[in-house]
Short mmCIF file of C-alpha atoms and ligand atoms in Angstrom, two decimals:
data_model
loop_
_atom_site.label_atom_id
_atom_site.label_comp_id
_atom_site.label_asym_id
_atom_site.label_seq_id
_atom_site.Cartn_x
_atom_site.Cartn_y
_atom_site.Cartn_z
CA UNK T 1211 -27.15 -63.47 -8.61
CA UNK T 1212 -27.29 -59.61 -9.02
CA UNK T 1213 -28.29 -59.49 -12.59
CA UNK T 1214 -32.17 -60.47 -11.36
CA UNK T 1215 -32.16 -57.72 -8.96
CA UNK T 1216 -32.03 -54.88 -11.51
CA UNK T 1217 -35.46 -54.10 -11.85
CA UNK T 1218 -36.46 -53.32 -15.90
CA UNK T 1219 -38.44 -50.35 -16.35
CA UNK T 1220 -41.43 -51.19 -18.45
CA UNK T 1221 -41.11 -49.03 -21.78
CA UNK T 1222 -44.91 -49.41 -22.28
CA UNK T 1223 -46.12 -47.50 -19.78
CA UNK T 1224 -46.38 -43.62 -19.94
CA UNK T 1225 -44.74 -42.64 -16.66
CA UNK T 1226 -42.66 -45.24 -17.05
CA UNK T 1227 -38.37 -44.26 -16.07
CA UNK T 1228 -36.79 -44.40 -19.47
CA UNK T 1229 -33.12 -45.24 -19.64
CA UNK T 1230 -31.24 -41.99 -21.09
CA UNK T 1231 -27.51 -42.52 -20.40
CA UNK T 1232 -24.30 -43.60 -18.37
CA UNK T 1233 -23.69 -42.01 -15.24
CA UNK T 1234 -20.57 -41.25 -16.16
CA UNK T 1235 -21.01 -40.12 -20.25
CA UNK T 1236 -23.49 -37.60 -19.01
CA UNK T 1237 -20.90 -36.64 -15.89
CA UNK T 1238 -18.63 -35.56 -18.83
CA UNK T 1239 -20.61 -34.19 -21.40
CA UNK T 1240 -22.40 -31.80 -18.78
CA UNK T 1241 -25.45 -32.46 -20.79
CA UNK T 1242 -27.38 -34.98 -22.85
CA UNK T 1243 -30.62 -34.81 -25.23
CA UNK T 1244 -32.97 -37.50 -25.11
CA UNK T 1245 -36.62 -39.07 -25.98
CA UNK T 1246 -39.04 -39.89 -23.29
CA UNK T 1247 -42.02 -41.37 -24.29
CA UNK T 1248 -41.71 -39.52 -27.40
CA UNK T 1249 -40.98 -36.43 -25.67
CA UNK T 1250 -37.81 -34.63 -26.47
CA UNK T 1251 -35.98 -33.74 -23.15
CA UNK T 1252 -32.73 -32.16 -22.26
CA UNK T 1253 -30.61 -33.60 -19.20
CA UNK T 1254 -27.89 -31.74 -17.47
CA UNK T 1255 -25.19 -32.43 -14.95
CA UNK T 1256 -24.20 -29.00 -13.23
CA UNK T 1257 -22.60 -28.87 -9.98
CA UNK T 1258 -22.86 -32.25 -8.93
CA UNK T 1259 -26.54 -32.52 -9.33
CA UNK T 1260 -28.94 -33.96 -12.12
CA UNK T 1261 -31.65 -32.27 -14.03
CA UNK T 1262 -34.08 -33.01 -16.53
CA UNK T 1263 -36.12 -30.65 -18.19
CA UNK T 1264 -38.38 -30.29 -21.80
CA UNK T 1265 -35.62 -29.33 -24.43
CA UNK T 1266 -37.82 -26.76 -26.25
CA UNK T 1267 -38.06 -23.53 -24.28
CA UNK T 1268 -41.63 -22.50 -23.69
CA UNK T 1269 -41.38 -19.04 -25.39
CA UNK T 1270 -40.84 -19.85 -28.67
CA UNK T 1271 -39.55 -23.35 -28.82
CA UNK T 1272 -35.78 -22.57 -28.52
CA UNK T 1273 -33.05 -24.92 -28.15
CA UNK T 1274 -32.71 -25.71 -24.54
CA UNK T 1275 -29.87 -28.00 -25.01
CA UNK T 1276 -27.31 -25.20 -26.56
CA UNK T 1277 -27.79 -22.63 -23.58
CA UNK T 1278 -26.04 -21.58 -21.09
CA UNK T 1279 -26.21 -22.03 -17.12
CA UNK T 1280 -26.15 -19.17 -15.08
CA UNK T 1281 -26.34 -18.87 -11.08
CA UNK T 1282 -29.39 -16.46 -10.72
CA UNK T 1283 -29.95 -15.72 -6.88
CA UNK T 1284 -28.32 -18.76 -5.74
CA UNK T 1285 -30.42 -20.88 -8.25
CA UNK T 1286 -29.04 -22.61 -11.47
CA UNK T 1287 -30.80 -21.92 -14.53
CA UNK T 1288 -30.98 -22.39 -18.14
CA UNK T 1289 -30.72 -19.47 -20.58
CA UNK T 1290 -32.32 -19.80 -23.60
CA UNK T 1291 -30.44 -19.07 -26.24
CA UNK T 1292 -33.11 -17.32 -28.86
CA UNK T 1293 -34.47 -14.59 -26.55
CA UNK T 1294 -32.44 -15.09 -23.57
CA UNK T 1295 -35.20 -16.37 -20.95
CA UNK T 1296 -34.09 -17.58 -17.84
CA UNK T 1297 -35.37 -21.34 -16.75
CA UNK T 1298 -34.29 -22.07 -13.16
CA UNK T 1299 -32.99 -25.97 -13.22
CA UNK T 1300 -34.42 -27.41 -10.50
CA UNK T 1301 -38.45 -26.28 -10.63
CA UNK T 1302 -38.66 -25.39 -14.65
CA UNK T 1303 -39.38 -21.33 -13.18
CA UNK T 1304 -39.40 -18.50 -15.40
CA UNK T 1305 -37.61 -16.34 -13.81
CA UNK T 1306 -37.63 -12.10 -14.47
CA UNK T 1307 -36.20 -8.68 -13.24
CA UNK T 1308 -38.78 -6.89 -11.78
CA UNK T 1309 -38.20 -2.94 -11.64
CA UNK T 1310 -40.50 -0.44 -9.78
CA UNK T 1311 -40.86 2.65 -12.02
CA UNK T 1312 -41.80 4.86 -9.69
CA UNK T 1313 -38.43 4.47 -8.06
CA UNK T 1314 -36.09 4.41 -10.80
CA UNK T 1315 -32.87 3.65 -8.51
CA UNK T 1316 -33.66 0.86 -7.02
CA UNK T 1317 -31.98 -2.36 -8.07
CA UNK T 1318 -34.53 -4.27 -10.44
CA UNK T 1319 -35.21 -7.75 -8.54
CA UNK T 1320 -35.46 -11.42 -9.14
CA UNK T 1321 -39.14 -12.50 -9.62
CA UNK T 1322 -41.18 -16.11 -10.77
CA UNK T 1323 -43.46 -16.04 -13.39
CA UNK T 1324 -43.98 -19.70 -11.64
CA UNK T 1325 -43.52 -23.06 -13.33
CA UNK T 1326 -43.16 -22.13 -17.27
CA UNK T 1327 -40.61 -25.43 -18.31
CA UNK T 1328 -41.98 -29.10 -17.45
CA UNK T 1329 -39.08 -30.42 -15.65
CA UNK T 1330 -38.33 -34.35 -15.09
CA UNK T 1331 -37.16 -36.98 -12.42
CA UNK T 1332 -33.66 -37.99 -13.33
CA UNK T 1333 -32.66 -41.05 -11.45
CA UNK T 1334 -29.29 -42.96 -10.93
CA UNK T 1335 -29.40 -46.44 -10.69
CA UNK T 1336 -26.20 -49.03 -10.63
CA UNK T 1337 -24.52 -46.48 -12.99
CA UNK T 1338 -27.13 -45.75 -15.38
CA UNK T 1339 -29.83 -42.36 -15.64
CA UNK T 1340 -33.31 -42.42 -16.30
CA UNK T 1341 -35.56 -39.85 -16.49
CA UNK T 1342 -39.47 -40.84 -15.06
CA UNK T 1343 -41.74 -37.97 -17.18
CA UNK T 1344 -43.72 -35.48 -14.73
CA UNK T 1345 -47.36 -35.60 -14.37
CA UNK T 1346 -48.96 -34.41 -18.23
CA UNK T 1347 -52.33 -34.07 -16.56
CA UNK T 1348 -51.31 -31.24 -15.30
CA UNK T 1349 -50.57 -28.70 -17.89
CA UNK T 1350 -47.17 -26.61 -18.30
CA UNK T 1351 -46.28 -23.78 -20.91
CA UNK T 1352 -43.98 -25.96 -22.44
CA UNK T 1353 -45.97 -28.81 -23.58
CA UNK T 1354 -47.07 -26.90 -26.85
CA UNK T 1355 -43.65 -27.21 -28.01
CA UNK T 1356 -43.03 -30.53 -26.76
CA UNK T 1357 -45.78 -31.20 -28.61
CA UNK T 1358 -45.07 -29.14 -31.84
CA UNK T 1359 -41.47 -30.55 -32.39
CA UNK T 1360 -42.46 -34.57 -31.21
CA UNK T 1361 -41.81 -35.31 -35.04
CA UNK T 1362 -38.53 -33.35 -36.13
CA UNK T 1363 -36.42 -34.46 -33.28
CA UNK T 1364 -33.40 -34.48 -35.34
CA UNK T 1365 -33.60 -30.67 -35.64
CA UNK T 1366 -31.16 -28.69 -33.96
CA UNK T 1367 -32.07 -25.25 -34.90
FE1 FES N 1437 -36.63 -19.27 -25.01
FE2 FES N 1437 -37.66 -17.56 -26.65
S1 FES N 1437 -37.51 -19.45 -27.36
S2 FES N 1437 -36.40 -17.11 -25.06
#
């Protein structure tokens, strides 16, 4: 029968996909927070795509799940509500505006600081949404806050 063909992810493995919610529910709410192997993540649904990343901003641990999404240079970014850092949803890159001081009239350009916020893989199976943690052996700036806030997951500040 159909049921037996559904793969049940192994919750014991640190890199196994974790069920975070129903596709329809997340499409409606546009964002949810979830715990993925003890890690606080936020899942966004934005313009037809799902994205997942660490919930605490790499800068100082701000709550990214409470931020606004803005399009910067054609890339959807979450704006951290604490100090307005901009982070691309797809790759977790920190963006900043670069101005050449020798050219005061020049238009500032958006530049990338590189990957700062850890993103995670989102998969949909049969109307269920799963998040697979990215490779934790490669360190990322947001790891510090992911670790720090591990035990205070009820805090929404
Ligand atoms: Fe996110 Fe400072 S904590 S911008």
